Each structure stands twice: as C-alpha cells, then as structure tokens.
mmCIF file of C-alpha atoms in Angstrom:
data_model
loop_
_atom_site.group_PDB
_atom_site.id
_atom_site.type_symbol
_atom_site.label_atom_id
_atom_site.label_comp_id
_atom_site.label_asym_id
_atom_site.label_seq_id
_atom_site.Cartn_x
_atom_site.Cartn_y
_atom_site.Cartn_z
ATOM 1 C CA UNK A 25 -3.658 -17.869 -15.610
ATOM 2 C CA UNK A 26 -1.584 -21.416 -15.478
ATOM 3 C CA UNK A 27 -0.292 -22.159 -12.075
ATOM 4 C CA UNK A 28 3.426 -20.803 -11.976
ATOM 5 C CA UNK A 29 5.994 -23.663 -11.957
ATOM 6 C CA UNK A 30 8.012 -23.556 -8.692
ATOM 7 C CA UNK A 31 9.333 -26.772 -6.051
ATOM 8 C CA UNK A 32 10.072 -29.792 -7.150
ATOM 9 C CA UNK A 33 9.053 -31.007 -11.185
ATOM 10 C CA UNK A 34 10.852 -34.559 -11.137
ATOM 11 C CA UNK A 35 12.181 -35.852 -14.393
ATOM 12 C CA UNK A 36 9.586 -38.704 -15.619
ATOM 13 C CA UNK A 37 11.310 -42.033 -16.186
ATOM 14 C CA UNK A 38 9.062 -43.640 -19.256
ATOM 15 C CA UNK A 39 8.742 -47.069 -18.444
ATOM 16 C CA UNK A 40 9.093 -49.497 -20.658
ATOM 17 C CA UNK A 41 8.201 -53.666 -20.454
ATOM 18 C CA UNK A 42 10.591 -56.720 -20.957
ATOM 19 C CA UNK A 43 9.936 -56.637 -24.586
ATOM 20 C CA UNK A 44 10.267 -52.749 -25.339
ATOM 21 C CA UNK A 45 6.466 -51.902 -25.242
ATOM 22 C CA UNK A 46 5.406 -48.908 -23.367
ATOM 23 C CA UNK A 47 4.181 -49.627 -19.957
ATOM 24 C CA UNK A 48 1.311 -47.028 -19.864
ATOM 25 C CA UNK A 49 0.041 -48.116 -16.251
ATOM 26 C CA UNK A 50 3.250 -48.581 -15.444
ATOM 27 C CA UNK A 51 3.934 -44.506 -15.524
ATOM 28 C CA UNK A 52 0.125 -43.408 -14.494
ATOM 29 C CA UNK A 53 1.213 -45.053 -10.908
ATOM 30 C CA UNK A 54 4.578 -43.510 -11.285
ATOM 31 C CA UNK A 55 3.075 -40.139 -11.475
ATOM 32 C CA UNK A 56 0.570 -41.191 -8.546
ATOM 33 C CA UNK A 57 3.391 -41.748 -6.136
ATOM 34 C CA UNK A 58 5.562 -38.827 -7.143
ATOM 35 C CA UNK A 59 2.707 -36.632 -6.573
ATOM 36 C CA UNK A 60 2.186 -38.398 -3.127
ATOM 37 C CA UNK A 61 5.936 -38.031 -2.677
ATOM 38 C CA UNK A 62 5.486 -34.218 -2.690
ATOM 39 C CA UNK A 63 5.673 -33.407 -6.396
ATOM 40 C CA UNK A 64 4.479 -30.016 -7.702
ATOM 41 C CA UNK A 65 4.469 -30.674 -11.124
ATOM 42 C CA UNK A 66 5.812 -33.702 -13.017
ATOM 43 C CA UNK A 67 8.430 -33.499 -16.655
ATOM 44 C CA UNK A 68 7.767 -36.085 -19.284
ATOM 45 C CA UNK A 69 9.328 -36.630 -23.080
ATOM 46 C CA UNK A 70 12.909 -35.133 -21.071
ATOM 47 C CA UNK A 71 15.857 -36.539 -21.837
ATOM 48 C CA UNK A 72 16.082 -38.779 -18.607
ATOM 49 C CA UNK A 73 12.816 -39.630 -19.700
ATOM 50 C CA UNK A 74 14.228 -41.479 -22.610
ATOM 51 C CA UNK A 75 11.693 -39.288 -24.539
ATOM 52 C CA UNK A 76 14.319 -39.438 -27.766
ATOM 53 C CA UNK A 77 14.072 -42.844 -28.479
ATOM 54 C CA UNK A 78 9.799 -42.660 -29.010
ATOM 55 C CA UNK A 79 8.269 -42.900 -31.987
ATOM 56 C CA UNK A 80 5.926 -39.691 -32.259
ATOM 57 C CA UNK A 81 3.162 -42.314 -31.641
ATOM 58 C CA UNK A 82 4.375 -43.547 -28.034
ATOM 59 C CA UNK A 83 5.238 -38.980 -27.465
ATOM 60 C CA UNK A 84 1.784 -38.610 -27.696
ATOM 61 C CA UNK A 85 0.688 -41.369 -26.088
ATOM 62 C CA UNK A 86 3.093 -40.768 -23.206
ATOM 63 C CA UNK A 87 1.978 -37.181 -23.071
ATOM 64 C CA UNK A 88 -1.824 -38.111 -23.207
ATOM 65 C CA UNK A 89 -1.208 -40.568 -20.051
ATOM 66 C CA UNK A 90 0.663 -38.145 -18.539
ATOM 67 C CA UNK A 91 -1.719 -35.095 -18.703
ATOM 68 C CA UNK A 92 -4.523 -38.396 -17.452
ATOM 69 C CA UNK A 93 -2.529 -39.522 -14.773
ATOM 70 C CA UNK A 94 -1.965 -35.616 -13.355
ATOM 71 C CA UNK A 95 -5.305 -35.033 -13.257
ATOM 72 C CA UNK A 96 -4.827 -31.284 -12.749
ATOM 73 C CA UNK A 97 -3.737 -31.652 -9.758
ATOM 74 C CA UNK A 98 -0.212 -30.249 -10.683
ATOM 75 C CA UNK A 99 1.256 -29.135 -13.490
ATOM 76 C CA UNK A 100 2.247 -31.051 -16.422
ATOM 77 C CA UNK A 101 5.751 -30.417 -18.321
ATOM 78 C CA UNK A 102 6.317 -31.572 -21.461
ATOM 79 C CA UNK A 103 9.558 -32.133 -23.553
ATOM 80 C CA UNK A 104 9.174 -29.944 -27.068
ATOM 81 C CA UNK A 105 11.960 -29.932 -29.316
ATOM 82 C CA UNK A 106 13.841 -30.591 -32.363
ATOM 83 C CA UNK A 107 16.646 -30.584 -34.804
ATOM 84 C CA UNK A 108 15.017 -27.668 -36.328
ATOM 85 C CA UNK A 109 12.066 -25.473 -36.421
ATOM 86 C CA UNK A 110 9.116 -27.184 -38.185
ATOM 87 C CA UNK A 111 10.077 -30.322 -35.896
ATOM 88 C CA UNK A 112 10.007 -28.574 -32.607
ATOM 89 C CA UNK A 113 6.784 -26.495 -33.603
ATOM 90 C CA UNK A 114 4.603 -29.870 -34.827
ATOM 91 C CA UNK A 115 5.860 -31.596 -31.691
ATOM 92 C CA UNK A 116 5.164 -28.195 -29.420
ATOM 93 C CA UNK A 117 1.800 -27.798 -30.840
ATOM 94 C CA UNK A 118 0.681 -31.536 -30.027
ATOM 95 C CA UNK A 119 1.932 -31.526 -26.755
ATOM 96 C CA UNK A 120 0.088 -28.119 -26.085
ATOM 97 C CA UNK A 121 -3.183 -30.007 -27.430
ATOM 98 C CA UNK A 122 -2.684 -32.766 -25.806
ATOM 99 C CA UNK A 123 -2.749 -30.556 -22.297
ATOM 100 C CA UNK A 124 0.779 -29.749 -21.238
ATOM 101 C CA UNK A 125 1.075 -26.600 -18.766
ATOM 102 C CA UNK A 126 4.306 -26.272 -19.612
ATOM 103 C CA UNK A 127 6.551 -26.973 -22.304
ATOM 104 C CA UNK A 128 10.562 -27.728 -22.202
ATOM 105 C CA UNK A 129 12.439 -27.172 -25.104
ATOM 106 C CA UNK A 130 16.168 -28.133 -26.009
ATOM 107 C CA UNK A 131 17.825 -25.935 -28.582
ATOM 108 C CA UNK A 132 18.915 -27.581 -32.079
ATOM 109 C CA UNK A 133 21.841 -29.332 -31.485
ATOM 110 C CA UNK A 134 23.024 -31.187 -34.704
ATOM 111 C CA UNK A 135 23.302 -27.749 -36.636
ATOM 112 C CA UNK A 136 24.072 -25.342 -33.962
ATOM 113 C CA UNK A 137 22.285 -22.168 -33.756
ATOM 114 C CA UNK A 138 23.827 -18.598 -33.562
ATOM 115 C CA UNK A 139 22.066 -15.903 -31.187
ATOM 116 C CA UNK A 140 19.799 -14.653 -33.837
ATOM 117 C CA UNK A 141 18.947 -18.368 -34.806
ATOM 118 C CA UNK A 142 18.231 -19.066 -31.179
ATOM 119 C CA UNK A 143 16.261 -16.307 -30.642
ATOM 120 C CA UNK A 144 14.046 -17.243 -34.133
ATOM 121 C CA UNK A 145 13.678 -21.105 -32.966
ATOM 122 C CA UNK A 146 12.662 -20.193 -29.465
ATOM 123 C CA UNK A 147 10.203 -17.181 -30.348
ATOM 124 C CA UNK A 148 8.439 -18.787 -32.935
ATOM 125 C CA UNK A 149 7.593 -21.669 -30.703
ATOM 126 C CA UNK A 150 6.719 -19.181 -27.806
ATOM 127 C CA UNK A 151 4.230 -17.718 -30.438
ATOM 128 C CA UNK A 152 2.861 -20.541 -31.780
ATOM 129 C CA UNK A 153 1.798 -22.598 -27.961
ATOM 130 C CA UNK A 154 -0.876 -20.910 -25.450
ATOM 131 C CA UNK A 155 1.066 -22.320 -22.699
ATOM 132 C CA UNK A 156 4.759 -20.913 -21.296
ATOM 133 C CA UNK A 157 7.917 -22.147 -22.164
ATOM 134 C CA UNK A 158 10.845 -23.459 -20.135
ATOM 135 C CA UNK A 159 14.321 -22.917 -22.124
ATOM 136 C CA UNK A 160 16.607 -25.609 -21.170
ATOM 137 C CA UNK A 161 20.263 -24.722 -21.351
ATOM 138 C CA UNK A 162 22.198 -27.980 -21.324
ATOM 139 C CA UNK A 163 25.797 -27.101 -23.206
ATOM 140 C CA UNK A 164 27.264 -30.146 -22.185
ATOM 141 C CA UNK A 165 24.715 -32.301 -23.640
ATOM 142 C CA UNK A 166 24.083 -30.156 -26.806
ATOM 143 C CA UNK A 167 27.313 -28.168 -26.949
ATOM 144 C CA UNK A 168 25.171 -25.188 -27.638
ATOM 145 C CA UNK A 169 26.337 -22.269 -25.497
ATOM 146 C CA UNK A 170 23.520 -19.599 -24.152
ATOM 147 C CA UNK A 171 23.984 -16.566 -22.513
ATOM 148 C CA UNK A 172 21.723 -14.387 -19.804
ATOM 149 C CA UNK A 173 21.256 -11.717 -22.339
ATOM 150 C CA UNK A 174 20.078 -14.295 -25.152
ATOM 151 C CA UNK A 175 17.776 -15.004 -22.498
ATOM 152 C CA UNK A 176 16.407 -11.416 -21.142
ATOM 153 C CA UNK A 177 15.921 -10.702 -24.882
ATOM 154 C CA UNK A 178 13.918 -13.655 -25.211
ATOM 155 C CA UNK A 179 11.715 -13.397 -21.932
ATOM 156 C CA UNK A 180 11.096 -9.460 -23.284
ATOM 157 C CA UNK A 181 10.064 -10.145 -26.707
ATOM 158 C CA UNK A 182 8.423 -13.367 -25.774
ATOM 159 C CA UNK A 183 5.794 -13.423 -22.799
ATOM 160 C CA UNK A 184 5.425 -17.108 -23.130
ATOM 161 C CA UNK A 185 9.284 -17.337 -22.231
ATOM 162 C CA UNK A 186 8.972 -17.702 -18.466
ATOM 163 C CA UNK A 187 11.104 -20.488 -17.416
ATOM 164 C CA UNK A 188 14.869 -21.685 -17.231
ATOM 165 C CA UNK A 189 16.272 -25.024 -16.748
ATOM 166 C CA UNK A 190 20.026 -24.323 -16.126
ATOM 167 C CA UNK A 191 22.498 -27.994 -16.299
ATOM 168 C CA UNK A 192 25.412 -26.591 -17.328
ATOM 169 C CA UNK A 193 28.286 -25.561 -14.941
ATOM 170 C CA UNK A 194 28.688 -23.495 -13.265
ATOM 171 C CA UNK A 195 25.178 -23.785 -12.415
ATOM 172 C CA UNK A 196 25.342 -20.742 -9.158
ATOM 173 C CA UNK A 197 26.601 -17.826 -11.247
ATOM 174 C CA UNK A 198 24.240 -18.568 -14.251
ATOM 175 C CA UNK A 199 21.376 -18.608 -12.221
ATOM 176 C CA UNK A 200 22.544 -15.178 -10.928
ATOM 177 C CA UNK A 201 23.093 -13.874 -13.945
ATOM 178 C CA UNK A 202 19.965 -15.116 -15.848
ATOM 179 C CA UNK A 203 17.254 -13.746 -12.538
ATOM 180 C CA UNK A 204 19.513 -10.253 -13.071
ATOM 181 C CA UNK A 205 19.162 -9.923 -16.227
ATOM 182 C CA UNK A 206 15.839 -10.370 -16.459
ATOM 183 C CA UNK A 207 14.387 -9.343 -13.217
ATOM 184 C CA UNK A 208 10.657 -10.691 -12.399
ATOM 185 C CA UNK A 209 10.378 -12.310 -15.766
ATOM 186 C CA UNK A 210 12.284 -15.488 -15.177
ATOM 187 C CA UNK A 211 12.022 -18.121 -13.036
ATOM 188 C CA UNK A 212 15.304 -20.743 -12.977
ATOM 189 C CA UNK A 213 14.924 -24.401 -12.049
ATOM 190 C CA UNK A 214 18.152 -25.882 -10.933
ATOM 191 C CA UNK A 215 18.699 -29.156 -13.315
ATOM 192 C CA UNK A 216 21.493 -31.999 -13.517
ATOM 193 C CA UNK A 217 20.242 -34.025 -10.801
ATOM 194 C CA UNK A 218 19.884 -31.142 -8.509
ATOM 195 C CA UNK A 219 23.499 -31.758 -7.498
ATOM 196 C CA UNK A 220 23.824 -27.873 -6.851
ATOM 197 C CA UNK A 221 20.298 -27.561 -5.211
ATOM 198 C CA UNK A 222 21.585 -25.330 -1.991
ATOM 199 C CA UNK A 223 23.552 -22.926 -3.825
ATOM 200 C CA UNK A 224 20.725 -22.645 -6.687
ATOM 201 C CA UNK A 225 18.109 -21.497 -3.601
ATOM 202 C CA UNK A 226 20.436 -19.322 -2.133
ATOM 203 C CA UNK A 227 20.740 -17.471 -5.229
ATOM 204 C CA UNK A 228 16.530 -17.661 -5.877
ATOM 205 C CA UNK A 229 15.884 -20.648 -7.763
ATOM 206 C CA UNK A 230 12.028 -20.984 -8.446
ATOM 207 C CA UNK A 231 13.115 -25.359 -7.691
ATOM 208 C CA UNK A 232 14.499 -28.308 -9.137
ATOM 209 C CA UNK A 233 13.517 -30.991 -11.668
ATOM 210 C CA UNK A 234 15.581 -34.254 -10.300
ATOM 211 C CA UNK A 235 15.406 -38.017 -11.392
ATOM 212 C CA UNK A 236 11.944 -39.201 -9.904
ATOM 213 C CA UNK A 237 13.346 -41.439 -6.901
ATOM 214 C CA UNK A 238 14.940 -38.424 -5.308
ATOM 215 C CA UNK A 239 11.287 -36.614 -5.505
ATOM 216 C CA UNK A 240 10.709 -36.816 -1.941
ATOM 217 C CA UNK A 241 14.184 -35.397 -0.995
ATOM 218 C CA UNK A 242 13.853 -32.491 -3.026
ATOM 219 C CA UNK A 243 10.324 -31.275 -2.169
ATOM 220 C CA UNK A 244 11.351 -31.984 1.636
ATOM 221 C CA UNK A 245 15.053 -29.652 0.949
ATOM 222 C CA UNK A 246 12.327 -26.893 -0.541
ATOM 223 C CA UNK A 247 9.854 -27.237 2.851
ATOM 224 C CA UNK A 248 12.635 -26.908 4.459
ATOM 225 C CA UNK A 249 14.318 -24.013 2.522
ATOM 226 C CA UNK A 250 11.884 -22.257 2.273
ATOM 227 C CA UNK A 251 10.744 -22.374 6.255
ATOM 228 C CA UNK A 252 14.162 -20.731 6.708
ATOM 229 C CA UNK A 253 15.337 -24.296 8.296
ATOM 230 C CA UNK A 254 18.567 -23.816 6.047
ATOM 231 C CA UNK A 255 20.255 -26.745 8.252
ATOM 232 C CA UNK A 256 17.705 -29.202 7.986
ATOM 233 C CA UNK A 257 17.592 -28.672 4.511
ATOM 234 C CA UNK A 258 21.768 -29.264 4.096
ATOM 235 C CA UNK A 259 21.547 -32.136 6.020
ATOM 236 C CA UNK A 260 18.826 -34.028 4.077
ATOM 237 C CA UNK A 261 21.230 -33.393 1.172
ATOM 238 C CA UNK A 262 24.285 -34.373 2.610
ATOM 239 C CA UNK A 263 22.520 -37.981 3.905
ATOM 240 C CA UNK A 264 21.843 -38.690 0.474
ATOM 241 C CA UNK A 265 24.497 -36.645 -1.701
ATOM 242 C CA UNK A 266 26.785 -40.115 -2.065
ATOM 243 C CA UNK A 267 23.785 -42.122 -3.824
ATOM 244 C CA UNK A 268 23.195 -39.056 -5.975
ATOM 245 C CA UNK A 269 26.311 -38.626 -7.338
ATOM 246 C CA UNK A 270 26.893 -41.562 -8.025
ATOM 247 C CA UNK A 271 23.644 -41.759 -10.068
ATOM 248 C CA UNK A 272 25.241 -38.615 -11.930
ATOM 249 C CA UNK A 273 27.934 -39.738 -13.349
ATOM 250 C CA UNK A 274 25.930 -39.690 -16.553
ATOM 251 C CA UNK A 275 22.124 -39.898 -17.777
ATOM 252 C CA UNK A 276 22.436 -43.729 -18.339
ATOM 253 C CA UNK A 277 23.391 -44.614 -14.565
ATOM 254 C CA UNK A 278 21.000 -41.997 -13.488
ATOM 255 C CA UNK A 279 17.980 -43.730 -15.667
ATOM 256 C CA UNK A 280 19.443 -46.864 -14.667
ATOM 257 C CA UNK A 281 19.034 -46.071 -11.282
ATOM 258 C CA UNK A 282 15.978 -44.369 -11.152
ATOM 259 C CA UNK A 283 14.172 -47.557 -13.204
ATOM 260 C CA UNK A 284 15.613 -49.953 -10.806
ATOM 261 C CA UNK A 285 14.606 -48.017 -7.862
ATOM 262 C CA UNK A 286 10.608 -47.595 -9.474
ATOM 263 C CA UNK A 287 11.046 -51.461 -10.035
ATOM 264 C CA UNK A 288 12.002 -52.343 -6.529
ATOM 265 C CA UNK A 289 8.948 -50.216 -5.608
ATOM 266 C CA UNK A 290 6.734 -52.528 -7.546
ATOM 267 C CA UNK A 291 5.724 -49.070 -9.300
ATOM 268 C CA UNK A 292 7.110 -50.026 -13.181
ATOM 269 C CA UNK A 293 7.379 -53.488 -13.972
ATOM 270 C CA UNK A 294 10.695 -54.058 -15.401
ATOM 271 C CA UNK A 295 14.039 -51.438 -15.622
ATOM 272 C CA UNK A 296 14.548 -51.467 -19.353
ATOM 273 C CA UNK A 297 16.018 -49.134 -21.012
ATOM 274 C CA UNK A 298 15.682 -48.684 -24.924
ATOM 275 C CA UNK A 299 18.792 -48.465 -26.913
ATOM 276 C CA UNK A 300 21.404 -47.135 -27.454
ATOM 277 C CA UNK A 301 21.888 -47.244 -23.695
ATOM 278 C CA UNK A 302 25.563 -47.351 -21.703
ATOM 279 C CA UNK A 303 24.772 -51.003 -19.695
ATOM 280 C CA UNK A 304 25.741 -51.044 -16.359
ATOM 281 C CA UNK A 305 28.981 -53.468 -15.504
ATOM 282 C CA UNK A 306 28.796 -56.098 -12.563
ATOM 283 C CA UNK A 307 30.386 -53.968 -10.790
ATOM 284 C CA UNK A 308 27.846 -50.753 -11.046
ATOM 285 C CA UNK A 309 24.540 -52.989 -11.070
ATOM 286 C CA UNK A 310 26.407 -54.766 -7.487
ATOM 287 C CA UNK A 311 26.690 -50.717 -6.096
ATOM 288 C CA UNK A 312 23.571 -50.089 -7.237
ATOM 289 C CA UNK A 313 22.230 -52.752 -5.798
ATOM 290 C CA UNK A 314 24.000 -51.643 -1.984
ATOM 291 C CA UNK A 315 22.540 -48.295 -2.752
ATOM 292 C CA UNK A 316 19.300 -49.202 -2.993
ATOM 293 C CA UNK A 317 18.840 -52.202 -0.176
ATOM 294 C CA UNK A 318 20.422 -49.785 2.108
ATOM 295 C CA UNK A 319 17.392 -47.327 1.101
ATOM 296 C CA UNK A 320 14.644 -49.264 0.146
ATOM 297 C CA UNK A 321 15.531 -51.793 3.361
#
C-alpha cells in the first residue's frame, strides 16, 4: 500500500546553472533541506517546477534524481501530462518506472477536452500506472473547467484516482464540493501558493503543495492545525501572508522568488530561469530583495 499523500508536498523548483544546464546536485540538496524543513512528500516536473521547458531527457533525469535524493523517506510526486493521450501515457509510464509514488497530471489544454474526453484521458492513464493519481484542476492556467461530479465519476471508475490539486477560485467551495461528492475516496490538496490554506483545512484538506521556500511555514500551519492550535496556525500565516502574495502575483515572480531564496541559501547555485520567462523589473528584483534580507537576515 503507498503511503497516502497528506501535509505539506512543496512544489520542486528545478535548478538550473548560469549557462542553462541542469544543476542535478543542485536539487538533491534542495530536496535534503525541504525534507529537513518538514516536508512530507516533495512535487517535481510541476509547473513551478519549470518542468515544461525540459527536454524528455532532463524529465527523466530530474525524476531519477528526484526519486535518489528522496530516498523513500517521503513520497515522491511527479508531473505526468500532455497535450494529448499517447503524450501523457509515455511520460506517465516513465515517471512510474522511474519510482514516482504519485503522479500529477494537468488536463490537455491546447485542444480542450469535453467531460467524456476528460474522463477517457484521465482513466486511461489511471489504468495504465501502478501508482495513484493526483488530478490537478488549474482553469486559470489551462482554461479547462472541471466539475466535482467529473471528479466522483472518475475516483469511482478509477481506483488509482485518489488525489485533487484544486488552484482555481474559489478554492473553499470546490474543495467542499469535490470531498462531498466523493466521500472517502478523495483527498484535496489546497494549490496556488497555498494562499487559501486556512479555509482549505477548515473544510478537510488532506494539505498543501506551496513554492519550496514557504515549506517550513506550511508543515508548521499543518502541526499546528492539526493540534487544534487554530490561532497559532493563523498567525504563522498572517506573519508571512505579505511576502506570499506578493510571490503570487504570477508563476514567474513566484519561481523567481523561490530560486533567489534557494540561492541565498547557498542550496542551488544560480536563480535562472529558462525561457520564455516574465523578468523581474528593478523595481520587483529591489522588493524582492527587502523580502528576503528581512527573512533570510
């Protein structure tokens, strides 16, 4: 039985060095200090993770150092997905060999699926991968709209369907819908940052999967949530809620930020980001900067 997903999965940044190479040691002691950070599973190949601008190569590579660097001891989450069918599947099937617990997969985005074309692109890569899958529901990124029942159907004809990573607003009521309408086969991860992290818990989230600097505020807000401490837990939140949205006012700045933050930590060598990336003015890279002295000292 793979251990069930639940806490804090931070998103993976893939680092990358000065002159666009993979920086393979560079993410084995990124995943060492999330997991010391309080990590209970790690995400790679996401889209925060950059993991659409690899070559299938540097996926597999990224997954294989991944799955290395996790050394069982918590899950791994890969990123599964494609502009169709036989894409996902190859790409679902290598990251299952190459030892992912978990996959996370994106629905087609470029032609955009009905119901019935959701439900065949999911289920067939639930059948094909011994290992359960985590639907991500992102409408604003994919402007693909899912709905709870597309969901229940899925978790009911699917057993591998187990997971939900909700992004799209609003986040509360979804989650509701999606753990009624499927009751006890679900669990729901609250995504986008983990801007609506207290409300997502209230209403039973399993966790969050956040940008990797926040790691050890998340698993700290889920300690605390879950010791009934709901105080403690809103206040951690609230110390840090002006850095985090500001790092969410789209998946470059959030990248951005996360890479400079690893950087400063001496964890990934440089804060590259492959292209096509939204650069940071003078003006963002200065509040960055007073973000980040103020909480790396």
């Amino acid at each position: 039985m793979p251990t069930p997903l639940v806490g804090c999965i931070p998103i993976v940044c893939t680092p990358f060095r000065d002159d666009g190479a993979l920086d393979l040691p560079g993410l084995r002691r990124q995943i060492d200090w999330l997991i010391a950070e309080g990590a209970s599973g790690v995400a790679a190949l996401a889209i925060a993770s950059e993991g659409y601008k690899l070559t299938e190569a540097e996926r597999d590579a990224v997954a294989r150092e991944t799955v290395a660097a996790a050394a069982g001891r918590v899950p791994v989450v890969l990123s599964a997905d494609g502009a169709g069918v036989e894409p996902a599947l190859d790409r679902a099937r290598r990251a299952a060999a190459l030892g992912a617990d978990a996959l996370m997969v994106l629905p087609p985005s470029f032609v955009k699926p009905d119901a019935d074309g959701l439900l065949d692109y999911y289920g067939r890569i639930a059948d094909a991968v011994p290992v359960p899958i985590v639907v991500q529901d992102a409408p604003q990124l994919t402007g693909v709209a899912m709905a709870p029942a597309l969901w229940a159907r899925l978790a009911a004809a699917h057993p591998g369907v187990r997971y939900l990573k909700i992004e799209g607003a609003p986040q509360g009521s979804t989650i509701s819908a999606a753990l009624a309408a499927a009751p006890g086969r679900l669990a729901v991860f609250c995504g986008w940052g983990g801007l609506s992290i207290l409300d997502a818990l209230e209403r039973g989230a399993a966790g969050s999967m956040p940008a990797p600097n926040f790691t050890r505020l998340f698993a700290a807000i889920q300690t605390d949530w879950e010791a009934g401490d709901r105080s403690a837990a809103a206040a951690r939140f609230a110390a840090e809620l002006p850095f985090l949205l500001w790092t969410m006012q789209s998946i470059d700045h959030s990248v951005a930020a996360a890479k400079e933050d690893l950087r400063r930590r001496g964890l990934i060598a440089s804060a590259r980001q492959r292209g096509p990336a939204a650069r940071l003015d003078d003006i963002a890279r200065g509040q960055l900067a007073r973000f980040l002295d103020a909480r790396l000292g």
